[in-house]
Tab-separated table of C-alpha atoms and ligand atoms in Angstrom:
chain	number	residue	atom	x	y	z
N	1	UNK	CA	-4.322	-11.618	-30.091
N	2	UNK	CA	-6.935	-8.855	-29.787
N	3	UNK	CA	-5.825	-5.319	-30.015
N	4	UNK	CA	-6.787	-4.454	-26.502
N	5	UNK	CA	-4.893	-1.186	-25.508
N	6	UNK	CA	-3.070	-3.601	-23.230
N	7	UNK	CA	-1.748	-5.921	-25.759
N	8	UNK	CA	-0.834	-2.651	-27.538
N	9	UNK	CA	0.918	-1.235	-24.362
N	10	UNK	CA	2.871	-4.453	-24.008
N	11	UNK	CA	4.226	-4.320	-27.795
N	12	UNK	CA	6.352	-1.209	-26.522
N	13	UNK	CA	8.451	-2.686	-24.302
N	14	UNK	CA	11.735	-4.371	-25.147
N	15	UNK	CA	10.607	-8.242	-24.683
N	16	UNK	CA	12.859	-10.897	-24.739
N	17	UNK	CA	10.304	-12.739	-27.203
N	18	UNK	CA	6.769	-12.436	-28.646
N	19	UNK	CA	4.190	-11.977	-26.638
N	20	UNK	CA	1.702	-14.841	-25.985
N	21	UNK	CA	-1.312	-13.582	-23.493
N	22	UNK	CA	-1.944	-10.916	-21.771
N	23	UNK	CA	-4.291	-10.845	-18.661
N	24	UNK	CA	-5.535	-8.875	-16.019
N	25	UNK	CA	-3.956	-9.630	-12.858
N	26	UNK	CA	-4.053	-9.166	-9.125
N	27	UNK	CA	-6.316	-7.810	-6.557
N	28	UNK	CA	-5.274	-4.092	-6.573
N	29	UNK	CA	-7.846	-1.537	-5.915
N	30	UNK	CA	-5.767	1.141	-8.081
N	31	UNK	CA	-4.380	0.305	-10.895
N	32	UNK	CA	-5.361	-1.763	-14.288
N	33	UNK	CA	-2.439	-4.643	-13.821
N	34	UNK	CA	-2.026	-7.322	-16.433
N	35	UNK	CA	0.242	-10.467	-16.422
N	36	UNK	CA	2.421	-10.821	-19.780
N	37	UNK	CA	3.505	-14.247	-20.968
N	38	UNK	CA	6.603	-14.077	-23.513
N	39	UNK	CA	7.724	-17.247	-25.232
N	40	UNK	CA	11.787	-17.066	-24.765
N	41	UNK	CA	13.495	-19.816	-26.391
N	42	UNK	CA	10.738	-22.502	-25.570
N	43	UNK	CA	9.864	-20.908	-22.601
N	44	UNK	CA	7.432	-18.729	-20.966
N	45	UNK	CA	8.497	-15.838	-19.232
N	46	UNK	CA	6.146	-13.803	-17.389
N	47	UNK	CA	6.001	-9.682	-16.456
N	48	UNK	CA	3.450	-7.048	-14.711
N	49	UNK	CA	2.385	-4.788	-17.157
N	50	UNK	CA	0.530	-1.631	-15.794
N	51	UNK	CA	-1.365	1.295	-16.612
N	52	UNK	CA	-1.249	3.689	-13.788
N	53	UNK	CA	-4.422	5.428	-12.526
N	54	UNK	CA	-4.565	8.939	-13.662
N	55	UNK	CA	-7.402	9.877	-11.904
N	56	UNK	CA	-5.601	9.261	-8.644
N	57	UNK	CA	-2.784	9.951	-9.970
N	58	UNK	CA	-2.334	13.367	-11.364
N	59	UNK	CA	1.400	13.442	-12.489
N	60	UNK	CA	2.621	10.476	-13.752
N	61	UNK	CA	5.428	11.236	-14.702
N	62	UNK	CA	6.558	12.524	-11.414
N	63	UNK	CA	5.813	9.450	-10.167
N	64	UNK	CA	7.492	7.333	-12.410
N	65	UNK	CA	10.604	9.404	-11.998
N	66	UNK	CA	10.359	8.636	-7.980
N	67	UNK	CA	9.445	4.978	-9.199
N	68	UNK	CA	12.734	4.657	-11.639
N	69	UNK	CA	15.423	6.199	-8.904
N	70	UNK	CA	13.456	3.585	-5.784
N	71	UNK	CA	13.987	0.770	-8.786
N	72	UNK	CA	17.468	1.691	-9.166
N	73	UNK	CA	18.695	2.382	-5.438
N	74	UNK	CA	16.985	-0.788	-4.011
N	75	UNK	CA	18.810	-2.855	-6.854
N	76	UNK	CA	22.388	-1.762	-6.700
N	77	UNK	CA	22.059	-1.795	-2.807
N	78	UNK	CA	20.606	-5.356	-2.634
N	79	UNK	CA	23.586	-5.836	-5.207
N	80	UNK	CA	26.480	-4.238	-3.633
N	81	UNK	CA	25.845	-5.962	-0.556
N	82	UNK	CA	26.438	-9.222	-2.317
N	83	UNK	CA	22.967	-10.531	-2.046
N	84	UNK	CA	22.759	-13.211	-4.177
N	85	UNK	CA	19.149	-13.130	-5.138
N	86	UNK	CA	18.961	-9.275	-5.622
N	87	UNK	CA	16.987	-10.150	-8.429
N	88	UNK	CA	13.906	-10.907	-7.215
N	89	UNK	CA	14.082	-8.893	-4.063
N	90	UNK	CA	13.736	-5.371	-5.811
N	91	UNK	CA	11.576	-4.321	-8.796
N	92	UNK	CA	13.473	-4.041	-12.071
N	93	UNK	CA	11.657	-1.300	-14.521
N	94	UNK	CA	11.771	-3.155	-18.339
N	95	UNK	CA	12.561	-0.472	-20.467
N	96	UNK	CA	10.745	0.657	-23.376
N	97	UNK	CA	11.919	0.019	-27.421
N	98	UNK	CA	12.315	4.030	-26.734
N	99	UNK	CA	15.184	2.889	-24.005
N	100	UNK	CA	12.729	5.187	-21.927
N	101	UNK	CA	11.278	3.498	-18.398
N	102	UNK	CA	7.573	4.024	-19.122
N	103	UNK	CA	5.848	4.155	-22.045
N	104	UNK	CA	2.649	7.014	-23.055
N	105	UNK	CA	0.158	5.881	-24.893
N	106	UNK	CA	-1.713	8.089	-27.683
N	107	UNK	CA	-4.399	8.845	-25.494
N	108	UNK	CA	-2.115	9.731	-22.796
N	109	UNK	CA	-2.314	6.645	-20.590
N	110	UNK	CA	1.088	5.975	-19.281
N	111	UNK	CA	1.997	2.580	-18.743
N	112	UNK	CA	5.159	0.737	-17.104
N	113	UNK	CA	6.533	-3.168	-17.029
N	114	UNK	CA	8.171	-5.361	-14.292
N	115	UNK	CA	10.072	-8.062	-14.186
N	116	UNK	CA	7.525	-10.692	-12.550
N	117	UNK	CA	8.503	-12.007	-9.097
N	118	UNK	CA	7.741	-15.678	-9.132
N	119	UNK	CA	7.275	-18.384	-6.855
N	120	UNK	CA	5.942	-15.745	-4.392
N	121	UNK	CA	2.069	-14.343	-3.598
N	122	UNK	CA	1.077	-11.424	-1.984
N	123	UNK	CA	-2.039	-12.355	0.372
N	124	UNK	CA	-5.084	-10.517	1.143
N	125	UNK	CA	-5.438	-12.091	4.205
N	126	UNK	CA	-3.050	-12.925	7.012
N	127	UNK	CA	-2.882	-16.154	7.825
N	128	UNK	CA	-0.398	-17.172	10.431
N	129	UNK	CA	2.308	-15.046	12.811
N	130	UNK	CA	5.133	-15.952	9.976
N	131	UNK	CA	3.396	-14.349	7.618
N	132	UNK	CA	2.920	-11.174	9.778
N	133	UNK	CA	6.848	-11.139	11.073
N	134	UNK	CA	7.714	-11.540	7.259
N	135	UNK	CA	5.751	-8.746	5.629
N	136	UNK	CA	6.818	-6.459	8.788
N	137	UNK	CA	10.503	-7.445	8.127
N	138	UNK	CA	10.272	-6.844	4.488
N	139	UNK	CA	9.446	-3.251	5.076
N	140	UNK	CA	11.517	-2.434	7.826
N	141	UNK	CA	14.387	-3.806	5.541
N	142	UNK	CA	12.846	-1.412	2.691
N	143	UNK	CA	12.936	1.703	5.091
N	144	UNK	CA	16.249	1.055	6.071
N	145	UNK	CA	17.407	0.950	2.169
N	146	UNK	CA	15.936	3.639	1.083
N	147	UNK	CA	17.337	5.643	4.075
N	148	UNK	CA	20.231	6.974	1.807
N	149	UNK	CA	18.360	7.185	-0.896
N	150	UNK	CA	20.430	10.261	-3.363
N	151	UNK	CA	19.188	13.377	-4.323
N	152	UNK	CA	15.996	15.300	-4.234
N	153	UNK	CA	13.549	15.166	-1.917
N	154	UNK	CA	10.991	12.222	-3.576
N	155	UNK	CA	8.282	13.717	-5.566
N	156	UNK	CA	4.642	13.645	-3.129
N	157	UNK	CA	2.756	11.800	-5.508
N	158	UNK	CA	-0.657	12.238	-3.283
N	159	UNK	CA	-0.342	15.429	-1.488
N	160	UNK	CA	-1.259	15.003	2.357
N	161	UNK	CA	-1.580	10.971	1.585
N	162	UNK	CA	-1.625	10.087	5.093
N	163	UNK	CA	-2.684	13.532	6.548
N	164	UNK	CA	-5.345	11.872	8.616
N	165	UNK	CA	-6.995	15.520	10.169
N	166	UNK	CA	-7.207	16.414	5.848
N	167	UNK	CA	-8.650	12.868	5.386
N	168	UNK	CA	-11.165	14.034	8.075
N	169	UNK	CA	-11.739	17.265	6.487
N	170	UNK	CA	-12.932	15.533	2.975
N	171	UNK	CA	-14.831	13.392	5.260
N	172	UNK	CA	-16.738	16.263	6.134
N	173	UNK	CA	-17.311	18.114	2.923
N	174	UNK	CA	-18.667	14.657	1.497
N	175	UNK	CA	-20.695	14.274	4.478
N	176	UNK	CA	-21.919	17.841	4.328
N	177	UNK	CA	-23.000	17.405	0.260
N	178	UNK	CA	-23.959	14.137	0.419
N	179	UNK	CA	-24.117	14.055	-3.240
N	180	UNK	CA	-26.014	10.525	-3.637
N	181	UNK	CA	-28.045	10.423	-0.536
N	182	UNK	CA	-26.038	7.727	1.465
N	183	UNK	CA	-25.386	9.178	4.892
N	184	UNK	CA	-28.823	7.421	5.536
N	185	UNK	CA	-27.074	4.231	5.162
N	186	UNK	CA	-24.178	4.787	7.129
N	187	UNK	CA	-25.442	6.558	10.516
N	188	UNK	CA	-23.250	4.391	12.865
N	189	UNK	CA	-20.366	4.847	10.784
N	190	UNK	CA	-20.284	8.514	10.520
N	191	UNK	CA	-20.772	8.665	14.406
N	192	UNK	CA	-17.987	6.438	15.176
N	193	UNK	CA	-16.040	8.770	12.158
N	194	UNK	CA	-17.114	11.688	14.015
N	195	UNK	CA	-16.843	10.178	17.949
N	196	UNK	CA	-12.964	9.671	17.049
N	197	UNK	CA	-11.830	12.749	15.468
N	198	UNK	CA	-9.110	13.032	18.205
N	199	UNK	CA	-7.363	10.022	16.232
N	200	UNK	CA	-6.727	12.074	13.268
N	201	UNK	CA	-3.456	14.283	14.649
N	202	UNK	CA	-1.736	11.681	16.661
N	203	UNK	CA	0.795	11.313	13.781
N	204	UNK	CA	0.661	14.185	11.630
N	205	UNK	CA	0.642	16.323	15.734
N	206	UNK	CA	3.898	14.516	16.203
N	207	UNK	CA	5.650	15.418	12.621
N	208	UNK	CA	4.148	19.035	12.889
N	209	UNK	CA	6.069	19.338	16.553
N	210	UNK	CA	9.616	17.408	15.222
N	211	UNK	CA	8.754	14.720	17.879
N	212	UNK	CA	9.556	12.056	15.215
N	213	UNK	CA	11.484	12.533	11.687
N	214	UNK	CA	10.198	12.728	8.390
N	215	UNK	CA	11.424	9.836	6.504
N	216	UNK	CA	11.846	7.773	2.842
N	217	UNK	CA	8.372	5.735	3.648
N	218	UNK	CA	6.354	3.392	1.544
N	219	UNK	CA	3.611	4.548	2.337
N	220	UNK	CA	0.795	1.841	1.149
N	221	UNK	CA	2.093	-1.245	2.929
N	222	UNK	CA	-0.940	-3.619	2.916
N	223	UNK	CA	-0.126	-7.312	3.515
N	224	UNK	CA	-0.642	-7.807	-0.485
N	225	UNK	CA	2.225	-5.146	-1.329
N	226	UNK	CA	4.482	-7.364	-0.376
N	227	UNK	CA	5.350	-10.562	-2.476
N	228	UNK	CA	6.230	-13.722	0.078
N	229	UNK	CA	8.264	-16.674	-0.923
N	230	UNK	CA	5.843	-19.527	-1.711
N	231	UNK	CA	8.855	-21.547	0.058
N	232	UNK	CA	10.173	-19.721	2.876
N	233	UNK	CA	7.427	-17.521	3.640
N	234	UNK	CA	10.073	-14.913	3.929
N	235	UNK	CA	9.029	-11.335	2.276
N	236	UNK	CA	11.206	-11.393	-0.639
N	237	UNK	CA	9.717	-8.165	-2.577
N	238	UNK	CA	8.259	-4.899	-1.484
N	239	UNK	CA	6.096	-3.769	-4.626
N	240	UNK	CA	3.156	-1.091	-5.598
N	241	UNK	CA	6.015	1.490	-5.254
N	242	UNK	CA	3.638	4.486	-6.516
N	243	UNK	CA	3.264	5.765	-2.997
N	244	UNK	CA	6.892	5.283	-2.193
N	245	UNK	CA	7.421	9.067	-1.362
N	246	UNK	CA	8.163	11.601	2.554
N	247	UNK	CA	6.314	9.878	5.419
N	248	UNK	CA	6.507	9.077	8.773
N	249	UNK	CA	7.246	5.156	9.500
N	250	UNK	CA	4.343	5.079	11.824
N	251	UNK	CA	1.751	5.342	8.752
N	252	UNK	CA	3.970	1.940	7.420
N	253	UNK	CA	3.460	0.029	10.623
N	254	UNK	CA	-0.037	1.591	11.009
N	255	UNK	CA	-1.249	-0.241	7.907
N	256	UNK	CA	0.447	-3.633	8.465
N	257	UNK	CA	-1.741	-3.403	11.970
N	258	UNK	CA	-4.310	-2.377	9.816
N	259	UNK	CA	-4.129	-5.743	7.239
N	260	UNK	CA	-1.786	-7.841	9.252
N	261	UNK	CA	-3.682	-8.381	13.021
N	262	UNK	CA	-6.652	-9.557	11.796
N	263	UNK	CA	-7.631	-13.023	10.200
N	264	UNK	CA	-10.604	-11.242	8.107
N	265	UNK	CA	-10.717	-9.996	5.352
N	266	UNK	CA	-10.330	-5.891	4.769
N	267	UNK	CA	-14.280	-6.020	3.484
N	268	UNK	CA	-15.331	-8.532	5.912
N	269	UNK	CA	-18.775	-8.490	6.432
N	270	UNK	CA	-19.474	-10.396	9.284
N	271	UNK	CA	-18.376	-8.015	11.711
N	272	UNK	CA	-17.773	-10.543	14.594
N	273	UNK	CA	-14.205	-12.165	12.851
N	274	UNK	CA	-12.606	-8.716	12.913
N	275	UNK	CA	-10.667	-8.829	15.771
N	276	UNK	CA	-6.871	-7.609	16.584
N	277	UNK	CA	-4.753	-10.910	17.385
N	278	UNK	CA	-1.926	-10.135	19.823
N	279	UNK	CA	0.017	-12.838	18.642
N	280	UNK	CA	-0.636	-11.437	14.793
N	281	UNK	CA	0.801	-8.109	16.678
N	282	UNK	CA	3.220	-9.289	18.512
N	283	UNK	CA	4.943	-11.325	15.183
N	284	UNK	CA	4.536	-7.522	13.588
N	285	UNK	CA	6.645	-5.843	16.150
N	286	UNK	CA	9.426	-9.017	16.202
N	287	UNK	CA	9.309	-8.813	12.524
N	288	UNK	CA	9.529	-5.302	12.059
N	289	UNK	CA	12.324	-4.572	14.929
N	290	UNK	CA	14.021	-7.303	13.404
N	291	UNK	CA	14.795	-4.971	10.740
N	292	UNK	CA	13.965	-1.155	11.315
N	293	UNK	CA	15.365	-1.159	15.174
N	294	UNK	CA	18.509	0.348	14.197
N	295	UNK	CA	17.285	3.485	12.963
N	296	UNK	CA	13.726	4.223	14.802
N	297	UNK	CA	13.845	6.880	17.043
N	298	UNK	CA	12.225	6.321	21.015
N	299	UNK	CA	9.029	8.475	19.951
N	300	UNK	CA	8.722	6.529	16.808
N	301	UNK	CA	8.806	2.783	18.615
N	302	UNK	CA	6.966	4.476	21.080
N	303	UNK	CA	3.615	5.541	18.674
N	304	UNK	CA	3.884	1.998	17.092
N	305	UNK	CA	0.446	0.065	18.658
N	306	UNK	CA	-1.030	4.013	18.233
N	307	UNK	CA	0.014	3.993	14.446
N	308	UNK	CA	-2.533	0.680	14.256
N	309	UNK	CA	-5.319	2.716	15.117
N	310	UNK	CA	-4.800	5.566	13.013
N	311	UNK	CA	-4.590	4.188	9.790
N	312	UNK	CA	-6.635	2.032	10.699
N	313	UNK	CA	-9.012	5.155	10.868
N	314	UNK	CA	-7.700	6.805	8.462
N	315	UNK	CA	-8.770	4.383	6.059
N	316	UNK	CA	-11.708	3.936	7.403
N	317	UNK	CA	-12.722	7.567	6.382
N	318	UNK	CA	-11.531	6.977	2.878
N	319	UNK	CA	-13.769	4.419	2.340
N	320	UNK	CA	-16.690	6.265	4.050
N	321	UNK	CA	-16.093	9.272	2.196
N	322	UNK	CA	-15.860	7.759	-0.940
N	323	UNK	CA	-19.054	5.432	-0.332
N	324	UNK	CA	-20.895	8.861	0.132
N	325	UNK	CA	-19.011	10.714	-3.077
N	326	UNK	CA	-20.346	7.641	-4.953
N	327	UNK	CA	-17.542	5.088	-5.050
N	328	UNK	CA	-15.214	7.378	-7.409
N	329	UNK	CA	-11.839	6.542	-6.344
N	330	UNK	CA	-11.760	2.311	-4.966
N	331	UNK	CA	-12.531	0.067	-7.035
N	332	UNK	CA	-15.142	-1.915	-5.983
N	333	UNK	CA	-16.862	-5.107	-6.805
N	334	UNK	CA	-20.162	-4.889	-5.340
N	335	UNK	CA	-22.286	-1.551	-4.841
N	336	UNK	CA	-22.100	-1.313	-1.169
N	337	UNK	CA	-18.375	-2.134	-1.364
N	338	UNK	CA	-16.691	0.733	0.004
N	339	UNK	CA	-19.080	0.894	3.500
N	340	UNK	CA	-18.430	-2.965	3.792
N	341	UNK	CA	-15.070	-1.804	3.831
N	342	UNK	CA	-15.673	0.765	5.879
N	343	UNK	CA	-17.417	-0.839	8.952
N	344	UNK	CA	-14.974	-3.428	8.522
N	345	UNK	CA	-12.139	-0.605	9.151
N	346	UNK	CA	-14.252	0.734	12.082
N	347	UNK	CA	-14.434	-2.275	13.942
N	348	UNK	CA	-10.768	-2.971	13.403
N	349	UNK	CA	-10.243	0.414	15.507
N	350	UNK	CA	-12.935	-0.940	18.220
N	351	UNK	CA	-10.434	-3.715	18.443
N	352	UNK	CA	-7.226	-1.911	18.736
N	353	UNK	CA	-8.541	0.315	20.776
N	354	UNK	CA	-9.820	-1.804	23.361
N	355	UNK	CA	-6.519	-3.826	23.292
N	356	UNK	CA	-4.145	-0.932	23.329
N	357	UNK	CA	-3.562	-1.921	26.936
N	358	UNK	CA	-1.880	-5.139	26.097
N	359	UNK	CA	-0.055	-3.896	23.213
N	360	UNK	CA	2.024	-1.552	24.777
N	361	UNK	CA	3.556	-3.690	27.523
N	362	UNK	CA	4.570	-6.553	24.312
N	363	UNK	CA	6.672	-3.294	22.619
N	364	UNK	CA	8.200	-2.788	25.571
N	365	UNK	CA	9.093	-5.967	26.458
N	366	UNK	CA	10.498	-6.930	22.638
N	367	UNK	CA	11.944	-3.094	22.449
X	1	ADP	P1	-2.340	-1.524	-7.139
X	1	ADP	O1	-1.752	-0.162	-6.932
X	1	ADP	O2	-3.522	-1.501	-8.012
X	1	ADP	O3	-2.566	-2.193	-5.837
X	1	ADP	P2	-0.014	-3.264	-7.414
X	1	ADP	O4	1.265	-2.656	-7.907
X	1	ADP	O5	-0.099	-3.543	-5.971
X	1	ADP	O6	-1.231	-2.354	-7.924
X	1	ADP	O7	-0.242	-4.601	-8.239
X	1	ADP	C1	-1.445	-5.341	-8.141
X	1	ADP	C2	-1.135	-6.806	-7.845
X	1	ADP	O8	-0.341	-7.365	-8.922
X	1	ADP	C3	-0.312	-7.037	-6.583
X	1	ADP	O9	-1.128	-7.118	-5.448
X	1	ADP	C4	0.397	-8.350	-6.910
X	1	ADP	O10	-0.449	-9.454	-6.661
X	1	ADP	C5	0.623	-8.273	-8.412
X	1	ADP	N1	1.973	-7.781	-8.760
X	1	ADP	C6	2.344	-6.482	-8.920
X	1	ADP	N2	3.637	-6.395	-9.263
X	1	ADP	C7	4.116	-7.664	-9.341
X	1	ADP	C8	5.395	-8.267	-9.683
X	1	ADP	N3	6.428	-7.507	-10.056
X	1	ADP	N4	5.491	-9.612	-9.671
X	1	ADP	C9	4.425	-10.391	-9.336
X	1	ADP	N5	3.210	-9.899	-9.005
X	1	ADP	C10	3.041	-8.566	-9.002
X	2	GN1	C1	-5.153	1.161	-2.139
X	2	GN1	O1	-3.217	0.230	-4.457
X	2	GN1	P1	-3.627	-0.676	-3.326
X	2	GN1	O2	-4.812	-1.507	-3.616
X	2	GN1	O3	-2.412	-1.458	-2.889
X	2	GN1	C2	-4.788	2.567	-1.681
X	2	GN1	C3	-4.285	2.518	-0.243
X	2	GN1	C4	-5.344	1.910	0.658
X	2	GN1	C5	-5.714	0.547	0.126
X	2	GN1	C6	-6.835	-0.063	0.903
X	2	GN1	C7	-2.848	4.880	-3.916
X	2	GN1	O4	-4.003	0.341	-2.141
X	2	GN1	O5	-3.992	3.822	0.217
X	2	GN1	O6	-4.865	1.796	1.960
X	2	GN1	O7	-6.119	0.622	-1.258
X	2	GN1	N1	-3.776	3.130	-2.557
X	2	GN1	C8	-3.906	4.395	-3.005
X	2	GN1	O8	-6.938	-1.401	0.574
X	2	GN1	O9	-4.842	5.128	-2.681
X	3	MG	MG1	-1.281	-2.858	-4.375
């Protein structure tokens, strides 16, 4: 095999066997993720091999010490509870030759291994209500098992991730500078940016006032962060745990509006099959009560259709602002990528904001 630095990487891990391919993998936007094939006594076994993103994120380490204690809490809960197939319902970090839990490169890179959850897909589209009560289950379930989580507060691996009125801020300095000369090409998008500013403290207003707790949150919970069984359909594995970190639960059930009510995709360009489904929404809310009801507080079940919109928005900015800085943090796969994804986020919030109405009176009926 070729001496990529990923083959390299994958040689310091402790392997059951030797390694047979190594391949990029997934659809992430983030990190560089590879799939590892090991031959183990006539058989393949497979793993995630990663290289985190050091540009986005700037202490590693820190985060793979907040990675390594989730790892380890979600297991021996899943465990002690008796769960049979613990296994494949919480990431297991594969240690390195080093017995450490990530390995550093000699440039610096740090990289870290999974055990690879199989016979299960993360989707980038939503395709039925199943799939939207599953994923909204799954993280409920993952709140409520990190709620005891021991020890320090988590490390914030992106300060002010989800501060929306920040987000808005950045919006504005890139806006300002317009370093590449593409506000030109996104008039109606900066106006509906700018037109909705009010969004941007609904959530962070509501921490800053104690109305609803701080709380163990994922943080990043797109429908593809969370591995359903190709069986059951039933979310078996809450992954991408970089974010994993002090949040509100309303930016968790904001983005699972944000990837989970709509049948398009999140750079859709025809702008006419993004449209909030209230059935999609209303399988989000069974899903996610199913499993989170016992600890959210009034305000917090309250804010839940709101929390659609502003992530929804939130995002939105991101990918504007980083269309106009140039495409420097997404990864993208065409140039005009990141305002496809943009508009796309925009008229997600047209959506939900028109149909706010109707989503309030199907929380209070399932709450
Ligand atoms: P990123 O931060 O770049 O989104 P992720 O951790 O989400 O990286 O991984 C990228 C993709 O790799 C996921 O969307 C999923 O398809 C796949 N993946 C990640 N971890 C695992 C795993 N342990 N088992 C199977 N597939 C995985
Ligand atoms: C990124 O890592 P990934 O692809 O699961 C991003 C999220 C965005 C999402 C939009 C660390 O998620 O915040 O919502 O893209 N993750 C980070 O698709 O910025
Ligand atoms: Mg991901």
């Amino acid at each position: 095999m070729t001496n990529h630095p990923h083959t390299t990487a994958a040689q310091a891990f402790k392997l059951p066997g030797g390694l047979i391919s190594a391949v990029p993998y997934g659809s992430g936007h983030i990190n560089d993720t590879y799939a590892l094939e090991v031959a183990v006594s006539g058989k393949v076994v497979r793993y995630i091999l990663q290289r985190i993103n050091q540009q986005v994120f700037k202490a590693p380490d820190a985060l793979m010490e907040n990675v390594e204690r989730v790892c380890y809490h979600t297991q021996q809960k899943l465990a002690s509870q008796g769960v049979p197939d613990a296994f494949r319902r919480a990431l297991r970090l594969i240690p390195t030759l080093q017995g450490r839990n990530w390995h550093t490169d000699d440039v610096g890179h740090r990289w870290r291994c999974y055990n690879f959850i199989e016979n299960a897909t993360g989707h980038d589209v939503v395709s039925s209500p199943r799939q939207a009560y599953a994923a909204a289950r799954a993280f409920g379930s993952f709140q409520a098992l990190l709620a005891d989580l021991p020890g320090k507060r988590l490390h914030e691996t992106i300060p002010y991730f989800h501060h929306t009125p920040k987000r808005l801020a950045n919006f504005r300095l890139a806006l300002n500078r317009d370093p590449h000369g593409r506000a030109k090409s996104a008039e109606k998008e900066i106006q509906f940016a700018l037109q909705n500013e009010h969004l941007a403290s609904v959530i962070t207003g509501a921490l800053a006032r104690h109305e609803i707790p701080e709380r163990v949150t994922h943080n990043d919970t797109k429908l593809n962060n969370v591995l359903l069984d190709n069986a059951s359909q039933e979310g078996i594995c809450v992954i991408d745990l970089d974010t994993v970190m002090p949040g509100s639960v309303l930016y968790d059930f904001g983005d699972l509006v944000r990837t989970s009510t709509s049948p398009a995709a999140e750079d859709e360009v025809d702008l006419d099959k993004i449209v909030m489904q209230l059935p999609l929404f209303t399988a989000l809310i069974e899903g996610y009560l199913s499993s989170a009801k016992g600890f959210l507080t009034q305000r917090e079940l309250a804010l839940l259709p709101e929390a659609g919109q502003v992530i929804t928005y939130e995002i939105g900015l991101r990918f504007l602002t980083d269309w106009l800085e140039g495409d420097v943090y997404f990864k993208c796969k065409r140039p005009t990528h990141n305002l496809d994804r943009a508009r796309a986020q925009f008229k997600l919030v047209e959506s939900i904001t028109a149909q706010l109405p109707a989503m309030h009176p199907i929380l209070n009926q399932l709450s």
